[in-house]
PDB file of N, CA and C in Angstrom:
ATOM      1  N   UNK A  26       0.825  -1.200   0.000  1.00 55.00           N
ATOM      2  CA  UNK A  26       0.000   0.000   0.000  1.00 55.00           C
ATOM      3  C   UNK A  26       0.867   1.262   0.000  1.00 55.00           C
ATOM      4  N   UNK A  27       1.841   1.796   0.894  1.00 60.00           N
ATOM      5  CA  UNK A  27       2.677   2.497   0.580  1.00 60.00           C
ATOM      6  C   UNK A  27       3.735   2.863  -0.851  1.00 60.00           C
ATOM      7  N   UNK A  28       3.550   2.003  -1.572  1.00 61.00           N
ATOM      8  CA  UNK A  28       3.877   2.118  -2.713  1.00 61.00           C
ATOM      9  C   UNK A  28       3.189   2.906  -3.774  1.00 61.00           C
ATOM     10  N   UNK A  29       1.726   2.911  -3.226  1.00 63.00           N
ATOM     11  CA  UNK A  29       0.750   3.891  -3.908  1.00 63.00           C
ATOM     12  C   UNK A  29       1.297   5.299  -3.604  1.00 63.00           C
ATOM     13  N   UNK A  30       2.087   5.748  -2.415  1.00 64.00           N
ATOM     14  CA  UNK A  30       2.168   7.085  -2.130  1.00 64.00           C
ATOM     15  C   UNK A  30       3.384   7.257  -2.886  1.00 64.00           C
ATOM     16  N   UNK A  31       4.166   6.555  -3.669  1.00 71.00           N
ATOM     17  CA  UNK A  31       5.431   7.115  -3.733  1.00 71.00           C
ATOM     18  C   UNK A  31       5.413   8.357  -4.504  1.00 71.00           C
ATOM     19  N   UNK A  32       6.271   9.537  -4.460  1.00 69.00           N
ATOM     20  CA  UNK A  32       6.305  10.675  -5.222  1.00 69.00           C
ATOM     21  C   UNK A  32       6.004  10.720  -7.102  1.00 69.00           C
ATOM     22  N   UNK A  33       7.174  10.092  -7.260  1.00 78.00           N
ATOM     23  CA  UNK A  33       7.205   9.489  -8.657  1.00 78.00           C
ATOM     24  C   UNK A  33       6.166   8.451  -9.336  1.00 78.00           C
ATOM     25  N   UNK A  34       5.189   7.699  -8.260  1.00 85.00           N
ATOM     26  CA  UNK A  34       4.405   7.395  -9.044  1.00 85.00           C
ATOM     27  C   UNK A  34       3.473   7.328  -9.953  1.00 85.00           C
ATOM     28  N   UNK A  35       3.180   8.608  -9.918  1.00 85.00           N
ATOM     29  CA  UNK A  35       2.305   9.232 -11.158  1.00 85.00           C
ATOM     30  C   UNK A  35       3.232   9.207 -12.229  1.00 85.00           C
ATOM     31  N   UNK A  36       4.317   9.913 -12.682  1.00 88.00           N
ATOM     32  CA  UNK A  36       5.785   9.641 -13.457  1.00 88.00           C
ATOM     33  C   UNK A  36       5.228   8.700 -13.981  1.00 88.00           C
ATOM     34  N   UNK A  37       5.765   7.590 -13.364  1.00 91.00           N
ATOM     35  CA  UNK A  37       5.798   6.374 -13.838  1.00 91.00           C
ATOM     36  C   UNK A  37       4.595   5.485 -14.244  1.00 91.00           C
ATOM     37  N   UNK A  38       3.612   6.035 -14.177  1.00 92.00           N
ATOM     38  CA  UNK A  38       2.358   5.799 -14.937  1.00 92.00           C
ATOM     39  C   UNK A  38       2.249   6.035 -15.843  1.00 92.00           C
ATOM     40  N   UNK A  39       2.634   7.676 -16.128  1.00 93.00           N
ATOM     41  CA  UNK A  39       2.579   8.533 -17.367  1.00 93.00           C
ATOM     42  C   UNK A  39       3.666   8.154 -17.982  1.00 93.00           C
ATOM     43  N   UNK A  40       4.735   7.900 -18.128  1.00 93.00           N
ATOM     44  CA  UNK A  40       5.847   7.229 -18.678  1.00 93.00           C
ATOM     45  C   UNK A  40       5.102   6.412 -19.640  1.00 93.00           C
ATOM     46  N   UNK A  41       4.730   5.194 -18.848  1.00 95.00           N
ATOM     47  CA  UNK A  41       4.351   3.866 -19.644  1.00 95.00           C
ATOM     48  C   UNK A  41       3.632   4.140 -20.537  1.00 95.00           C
ATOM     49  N   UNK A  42       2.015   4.490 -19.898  1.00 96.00           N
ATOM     50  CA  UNK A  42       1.215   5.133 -20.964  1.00 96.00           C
ATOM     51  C   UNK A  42       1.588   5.687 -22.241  1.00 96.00           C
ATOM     52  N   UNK A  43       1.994   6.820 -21.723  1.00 95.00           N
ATOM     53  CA  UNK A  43       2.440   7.796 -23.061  1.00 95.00           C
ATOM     54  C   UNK A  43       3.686   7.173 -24.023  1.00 95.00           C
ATOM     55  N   UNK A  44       4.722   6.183 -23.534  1.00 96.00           N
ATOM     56  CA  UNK A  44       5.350   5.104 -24.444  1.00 96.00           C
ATOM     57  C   UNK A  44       4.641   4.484 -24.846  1.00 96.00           C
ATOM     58  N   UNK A  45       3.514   3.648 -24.873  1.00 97.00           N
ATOM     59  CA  UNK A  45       2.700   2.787 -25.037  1.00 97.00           C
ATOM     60  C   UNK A  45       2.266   3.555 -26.282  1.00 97.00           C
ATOM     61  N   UNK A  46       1.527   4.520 -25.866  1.00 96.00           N
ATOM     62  CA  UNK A  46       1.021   5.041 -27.559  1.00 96.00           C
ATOM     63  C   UNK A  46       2.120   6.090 -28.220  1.00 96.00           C
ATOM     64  N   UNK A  47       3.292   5.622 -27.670  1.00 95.00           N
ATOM     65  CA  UNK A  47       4.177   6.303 -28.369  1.00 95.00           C
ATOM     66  C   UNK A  47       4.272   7.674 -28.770  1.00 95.00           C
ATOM     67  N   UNK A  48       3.534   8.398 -27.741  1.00 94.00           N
ATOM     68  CA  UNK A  48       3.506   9.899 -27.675  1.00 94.00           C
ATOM     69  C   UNK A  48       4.688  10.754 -27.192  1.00 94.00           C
ATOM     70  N   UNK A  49       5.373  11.688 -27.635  1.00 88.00           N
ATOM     71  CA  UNK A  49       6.567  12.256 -27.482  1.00 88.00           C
ATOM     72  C   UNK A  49       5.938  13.750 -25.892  1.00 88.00           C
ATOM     73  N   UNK A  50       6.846  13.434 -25.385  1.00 87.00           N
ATOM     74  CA  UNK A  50       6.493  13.859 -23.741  1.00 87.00           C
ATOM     75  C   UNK A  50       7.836  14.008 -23.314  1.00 87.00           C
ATOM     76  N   UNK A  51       7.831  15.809 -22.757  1.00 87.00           N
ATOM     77  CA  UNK A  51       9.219  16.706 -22.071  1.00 87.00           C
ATOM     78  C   UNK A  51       8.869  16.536 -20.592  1.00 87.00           C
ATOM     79  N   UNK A  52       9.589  15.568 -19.526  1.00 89.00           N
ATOM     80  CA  UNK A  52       9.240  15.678 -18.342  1.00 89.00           C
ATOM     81  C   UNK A  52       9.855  16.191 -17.913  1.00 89.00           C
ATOM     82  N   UNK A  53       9.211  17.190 -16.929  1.00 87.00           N
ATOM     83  CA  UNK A  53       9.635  18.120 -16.181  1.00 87.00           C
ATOM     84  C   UNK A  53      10.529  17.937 -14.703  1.00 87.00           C
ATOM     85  N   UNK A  54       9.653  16.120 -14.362  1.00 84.00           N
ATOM     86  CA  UNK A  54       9.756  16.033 -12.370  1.00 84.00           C
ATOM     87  C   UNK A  54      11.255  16.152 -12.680  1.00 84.00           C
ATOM     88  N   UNK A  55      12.254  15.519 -12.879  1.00 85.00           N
ATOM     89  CA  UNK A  55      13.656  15.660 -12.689  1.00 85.00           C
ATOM     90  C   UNK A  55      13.994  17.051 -12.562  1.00 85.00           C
ATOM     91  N   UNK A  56      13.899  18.083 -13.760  1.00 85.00           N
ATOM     92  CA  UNK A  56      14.492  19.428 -13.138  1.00 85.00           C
ATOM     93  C   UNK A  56      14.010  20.149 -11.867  1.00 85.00           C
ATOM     94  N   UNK A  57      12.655  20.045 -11.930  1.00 80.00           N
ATOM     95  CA  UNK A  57      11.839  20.495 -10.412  1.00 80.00           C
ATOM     96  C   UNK A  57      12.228  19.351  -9.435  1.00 80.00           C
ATOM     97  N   UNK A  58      12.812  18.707  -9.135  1.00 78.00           N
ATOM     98  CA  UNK A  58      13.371  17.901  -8.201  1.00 78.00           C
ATOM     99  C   UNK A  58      14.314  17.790  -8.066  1.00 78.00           C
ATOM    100  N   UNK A  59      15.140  18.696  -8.652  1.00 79.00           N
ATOM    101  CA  UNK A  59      16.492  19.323  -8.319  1.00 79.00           C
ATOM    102  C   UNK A  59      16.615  20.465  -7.844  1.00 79.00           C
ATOM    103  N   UNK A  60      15.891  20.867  -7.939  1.00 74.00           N
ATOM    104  CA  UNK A  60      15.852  22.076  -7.635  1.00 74.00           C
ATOM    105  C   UNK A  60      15.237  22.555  -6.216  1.00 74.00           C
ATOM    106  N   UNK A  61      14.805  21.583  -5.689  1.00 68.00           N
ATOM    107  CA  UNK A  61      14.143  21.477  -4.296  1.00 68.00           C
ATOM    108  C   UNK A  61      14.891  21.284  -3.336  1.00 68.00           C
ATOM    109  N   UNK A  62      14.372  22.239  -2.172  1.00 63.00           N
ATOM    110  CA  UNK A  62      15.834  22.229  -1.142  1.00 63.00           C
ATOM    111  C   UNK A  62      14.652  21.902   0.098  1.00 63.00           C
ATOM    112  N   UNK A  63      15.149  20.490   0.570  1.00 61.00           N
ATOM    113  CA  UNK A  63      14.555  19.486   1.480  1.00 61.00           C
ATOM    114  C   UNK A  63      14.242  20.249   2.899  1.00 61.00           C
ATOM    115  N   UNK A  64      15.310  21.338   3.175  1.00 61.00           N
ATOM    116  CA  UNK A  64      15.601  22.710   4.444  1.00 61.00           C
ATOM    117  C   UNK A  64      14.163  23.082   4.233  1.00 61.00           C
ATOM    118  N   UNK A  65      13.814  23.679   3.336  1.00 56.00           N
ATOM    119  CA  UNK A  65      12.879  24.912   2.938  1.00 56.00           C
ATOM    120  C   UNK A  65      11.677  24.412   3.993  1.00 56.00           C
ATOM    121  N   UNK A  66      11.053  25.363   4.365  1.00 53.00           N
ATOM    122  CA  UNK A  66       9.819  25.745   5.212  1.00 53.00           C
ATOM    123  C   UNK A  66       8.729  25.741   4.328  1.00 53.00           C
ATOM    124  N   UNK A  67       7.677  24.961   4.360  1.00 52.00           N
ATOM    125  CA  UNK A  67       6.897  25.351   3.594  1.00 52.00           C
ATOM    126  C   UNK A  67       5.860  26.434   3.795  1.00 52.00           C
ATOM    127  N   UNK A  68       5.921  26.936   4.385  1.00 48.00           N
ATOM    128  CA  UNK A  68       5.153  28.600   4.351  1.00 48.00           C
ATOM    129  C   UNK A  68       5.894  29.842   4.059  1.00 48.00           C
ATOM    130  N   UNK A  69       5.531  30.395   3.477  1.00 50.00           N
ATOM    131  CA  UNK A  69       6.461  31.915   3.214  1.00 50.00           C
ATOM    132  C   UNK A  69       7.581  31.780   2.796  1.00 50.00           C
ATOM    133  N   UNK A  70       7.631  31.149   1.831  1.00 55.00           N
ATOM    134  CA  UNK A  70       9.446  30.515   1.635  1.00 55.00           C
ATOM    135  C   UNK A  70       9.689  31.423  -0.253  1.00 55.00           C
ATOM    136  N   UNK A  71      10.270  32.280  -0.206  1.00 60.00           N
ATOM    137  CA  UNK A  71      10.054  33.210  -1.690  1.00 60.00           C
ATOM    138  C   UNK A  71      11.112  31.669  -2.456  1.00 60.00           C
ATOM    139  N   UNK A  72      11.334  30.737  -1.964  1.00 69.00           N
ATOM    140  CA  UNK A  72      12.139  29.997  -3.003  1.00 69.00           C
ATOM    141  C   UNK A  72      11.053  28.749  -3.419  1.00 69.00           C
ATOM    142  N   UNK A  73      10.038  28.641  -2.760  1.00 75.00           N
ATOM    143  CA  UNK A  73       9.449  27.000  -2.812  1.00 75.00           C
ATOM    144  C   UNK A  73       8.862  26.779  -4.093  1.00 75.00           C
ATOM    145  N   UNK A  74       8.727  25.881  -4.811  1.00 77.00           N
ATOM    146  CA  UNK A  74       8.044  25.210  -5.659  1.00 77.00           C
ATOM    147  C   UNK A  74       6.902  24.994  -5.742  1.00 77.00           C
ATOM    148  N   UNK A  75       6.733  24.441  -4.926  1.00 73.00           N
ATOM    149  CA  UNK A  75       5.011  23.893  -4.258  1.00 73.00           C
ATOM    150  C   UNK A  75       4.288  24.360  -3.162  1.00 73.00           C
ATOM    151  N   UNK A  76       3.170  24.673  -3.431  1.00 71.00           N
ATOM    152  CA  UNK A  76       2.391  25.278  -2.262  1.00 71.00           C
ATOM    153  C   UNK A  76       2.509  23.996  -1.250  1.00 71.00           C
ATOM    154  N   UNK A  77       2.060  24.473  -0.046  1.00 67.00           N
ATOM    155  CA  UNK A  77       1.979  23.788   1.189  1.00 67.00           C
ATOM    156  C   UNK A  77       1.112  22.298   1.634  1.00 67.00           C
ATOM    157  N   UNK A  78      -0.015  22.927   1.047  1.00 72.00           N
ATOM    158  CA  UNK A  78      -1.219  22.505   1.214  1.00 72.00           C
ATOM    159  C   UNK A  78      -1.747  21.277   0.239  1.00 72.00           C
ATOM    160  N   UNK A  79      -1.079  21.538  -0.917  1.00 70.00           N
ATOM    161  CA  UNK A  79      -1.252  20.485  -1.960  1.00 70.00           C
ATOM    162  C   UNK A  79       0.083  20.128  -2.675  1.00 70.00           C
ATOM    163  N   UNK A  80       0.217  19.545  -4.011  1.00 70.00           N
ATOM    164  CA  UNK A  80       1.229  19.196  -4.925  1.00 70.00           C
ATOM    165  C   UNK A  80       1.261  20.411  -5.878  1.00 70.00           C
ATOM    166  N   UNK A  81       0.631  21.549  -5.744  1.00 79.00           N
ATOM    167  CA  UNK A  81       0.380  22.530  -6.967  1.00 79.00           C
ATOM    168  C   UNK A  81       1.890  23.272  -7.175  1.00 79.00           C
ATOM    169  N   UNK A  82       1.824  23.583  -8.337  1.00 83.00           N
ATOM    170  CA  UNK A  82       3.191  24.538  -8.493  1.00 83.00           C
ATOM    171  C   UNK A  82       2.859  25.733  -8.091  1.00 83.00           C
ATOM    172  N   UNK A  83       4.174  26.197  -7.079  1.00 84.00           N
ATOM    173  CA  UNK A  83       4.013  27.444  -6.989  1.00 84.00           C
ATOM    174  C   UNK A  83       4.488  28.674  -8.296  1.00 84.00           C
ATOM    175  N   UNK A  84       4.894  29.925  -7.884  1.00 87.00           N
ATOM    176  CA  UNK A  84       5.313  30.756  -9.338  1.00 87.00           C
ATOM    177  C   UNK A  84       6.662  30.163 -10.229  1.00 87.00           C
ATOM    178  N   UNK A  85       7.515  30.020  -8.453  1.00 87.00           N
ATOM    179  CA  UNK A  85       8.713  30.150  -8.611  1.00 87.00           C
ATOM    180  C   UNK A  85       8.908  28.175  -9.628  1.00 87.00           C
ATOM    181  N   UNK A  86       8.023  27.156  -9.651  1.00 87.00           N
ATOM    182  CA  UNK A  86       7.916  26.185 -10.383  1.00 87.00           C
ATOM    183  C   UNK A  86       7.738  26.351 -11.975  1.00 87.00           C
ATOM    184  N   UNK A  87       6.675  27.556 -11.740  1.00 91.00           N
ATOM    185  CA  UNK A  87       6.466  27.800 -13.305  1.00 91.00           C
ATOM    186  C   UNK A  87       7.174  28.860 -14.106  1.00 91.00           C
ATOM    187  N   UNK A  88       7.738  29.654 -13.028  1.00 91.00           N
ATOM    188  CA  UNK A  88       8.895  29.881 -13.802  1.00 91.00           C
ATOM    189  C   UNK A  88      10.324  29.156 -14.454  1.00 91.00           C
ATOM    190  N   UNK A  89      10.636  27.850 -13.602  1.00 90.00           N
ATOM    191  CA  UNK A  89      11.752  27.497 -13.821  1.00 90.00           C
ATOM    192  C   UNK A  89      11.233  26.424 -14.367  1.00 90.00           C
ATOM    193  N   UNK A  90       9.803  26.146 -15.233  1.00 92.00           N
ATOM    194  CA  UNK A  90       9.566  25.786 -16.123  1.00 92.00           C
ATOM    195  C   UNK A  90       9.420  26.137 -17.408  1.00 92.00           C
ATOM    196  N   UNK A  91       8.837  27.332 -17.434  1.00 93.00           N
ATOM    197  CA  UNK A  91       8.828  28.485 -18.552  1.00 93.00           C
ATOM    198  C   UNK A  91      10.591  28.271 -18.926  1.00 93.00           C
ATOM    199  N   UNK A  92      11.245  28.808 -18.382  1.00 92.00           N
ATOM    200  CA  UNK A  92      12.522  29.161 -18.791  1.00 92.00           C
ATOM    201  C   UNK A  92      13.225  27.604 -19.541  1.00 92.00           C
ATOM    202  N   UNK A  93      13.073  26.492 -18.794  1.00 91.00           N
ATOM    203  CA  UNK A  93      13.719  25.010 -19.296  1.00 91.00           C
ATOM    204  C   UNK A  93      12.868  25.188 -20.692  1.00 91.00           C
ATOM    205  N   UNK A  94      11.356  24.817 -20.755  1.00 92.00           N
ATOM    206  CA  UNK A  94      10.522  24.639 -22.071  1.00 92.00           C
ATOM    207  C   UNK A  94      11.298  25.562 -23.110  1.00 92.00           C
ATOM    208  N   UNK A  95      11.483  27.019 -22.965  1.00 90.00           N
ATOM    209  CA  UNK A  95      12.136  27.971 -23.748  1.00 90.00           C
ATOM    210  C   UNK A  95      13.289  27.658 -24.153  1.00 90.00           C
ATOM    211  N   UNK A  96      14.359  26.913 -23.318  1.00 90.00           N
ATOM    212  CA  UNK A  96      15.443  26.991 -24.204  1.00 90.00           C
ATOM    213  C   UNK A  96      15.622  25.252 -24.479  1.00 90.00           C
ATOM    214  N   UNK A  97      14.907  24.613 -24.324  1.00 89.00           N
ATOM    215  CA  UNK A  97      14.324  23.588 -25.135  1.00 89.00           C
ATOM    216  C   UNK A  97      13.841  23.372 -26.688  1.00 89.00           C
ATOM    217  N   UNK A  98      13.013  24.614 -26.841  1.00 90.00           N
ATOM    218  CA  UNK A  98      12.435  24.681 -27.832  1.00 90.00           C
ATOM    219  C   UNK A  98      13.493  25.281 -28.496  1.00 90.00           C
ATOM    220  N   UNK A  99      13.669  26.151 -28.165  1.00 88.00           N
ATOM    221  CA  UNK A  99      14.857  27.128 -28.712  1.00 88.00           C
ATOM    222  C   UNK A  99      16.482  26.234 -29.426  1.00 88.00           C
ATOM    223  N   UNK A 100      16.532  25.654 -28.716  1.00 90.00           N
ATOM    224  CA  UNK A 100      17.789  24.534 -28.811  1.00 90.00           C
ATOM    225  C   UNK A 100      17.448  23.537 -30.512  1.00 90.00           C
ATOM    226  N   UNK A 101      16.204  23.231 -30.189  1.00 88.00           N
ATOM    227  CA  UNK A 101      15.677  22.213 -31.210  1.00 88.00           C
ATOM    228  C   UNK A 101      15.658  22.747 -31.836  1.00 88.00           C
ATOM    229  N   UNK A 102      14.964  24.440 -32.770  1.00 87.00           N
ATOM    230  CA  UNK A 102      14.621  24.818 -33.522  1.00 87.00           C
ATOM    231  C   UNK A 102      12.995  24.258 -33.582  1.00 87.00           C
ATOM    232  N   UNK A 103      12.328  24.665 -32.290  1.00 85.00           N
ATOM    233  CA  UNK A 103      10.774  24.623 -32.379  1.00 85.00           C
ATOM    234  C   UNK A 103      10.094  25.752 -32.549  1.00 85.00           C
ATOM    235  N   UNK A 104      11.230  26.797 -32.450  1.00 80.00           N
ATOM    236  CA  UNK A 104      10.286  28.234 -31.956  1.00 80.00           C
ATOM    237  C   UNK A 104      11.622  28.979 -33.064  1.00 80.00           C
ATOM    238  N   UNK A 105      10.885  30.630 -33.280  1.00 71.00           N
ATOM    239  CA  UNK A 105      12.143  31.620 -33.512  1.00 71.00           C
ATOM    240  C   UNK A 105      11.679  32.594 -32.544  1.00 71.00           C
ATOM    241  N   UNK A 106      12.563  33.203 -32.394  1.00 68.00           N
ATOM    242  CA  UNK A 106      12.652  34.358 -31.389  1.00 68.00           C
ATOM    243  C   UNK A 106      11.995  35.516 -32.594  1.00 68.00           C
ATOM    244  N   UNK A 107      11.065  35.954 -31.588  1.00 67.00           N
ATOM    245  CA  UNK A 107      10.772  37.260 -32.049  1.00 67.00           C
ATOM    246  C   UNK A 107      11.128  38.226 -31.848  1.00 67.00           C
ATOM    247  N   UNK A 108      11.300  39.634 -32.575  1.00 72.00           N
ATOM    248  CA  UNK A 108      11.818  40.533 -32.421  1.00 72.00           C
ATOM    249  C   UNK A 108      11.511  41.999 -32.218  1.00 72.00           C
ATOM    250  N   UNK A 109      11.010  42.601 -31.548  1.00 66.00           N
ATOM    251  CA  UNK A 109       9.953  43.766 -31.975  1.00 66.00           C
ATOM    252  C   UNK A 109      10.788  45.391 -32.430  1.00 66.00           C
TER     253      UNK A 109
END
């Protein structure tokens, strides 16, 4: 039963699945799980990832997602930079 809670197990659901129908999928948990500092307080913490209360991303998650996706795309030649 504890095996149901593990962190990564959703991951590893979505892994299979999405191999299974052979769908192309950028996972994120590894960089946001590096980036997590085990110290951190979860209230009032201007560095945390995740709100307290649930698994939700906080800003500071979707920013240092925004930025990976960007130079992801950028790297591949998925996107061009615009210029104004």
């Amino acid at each position: 039963l504890k095996a149901q809670f593990e962190p990564d197990l959703p991951n590893l659901i979505m892994h299979k699945f999405l191999d299974d129908k052979q769908i192309y999928y950028l996972d994120l948990l590894p960089l946001l799980q590096t980036h997590v500092d085990s110290s951190m307080t979860i209230w009032d913490n201007e560095k945390e990832l995740f709100f307290g209360i649930d698994a939700h991303w906080a800003k500071n998650a979707h920013k240092l997602a925004a930025e990976y996706l960007a130079e992801y795309l950028s790297k591949n030649n998925l996107i061009v930079e615009c210029k104004s």
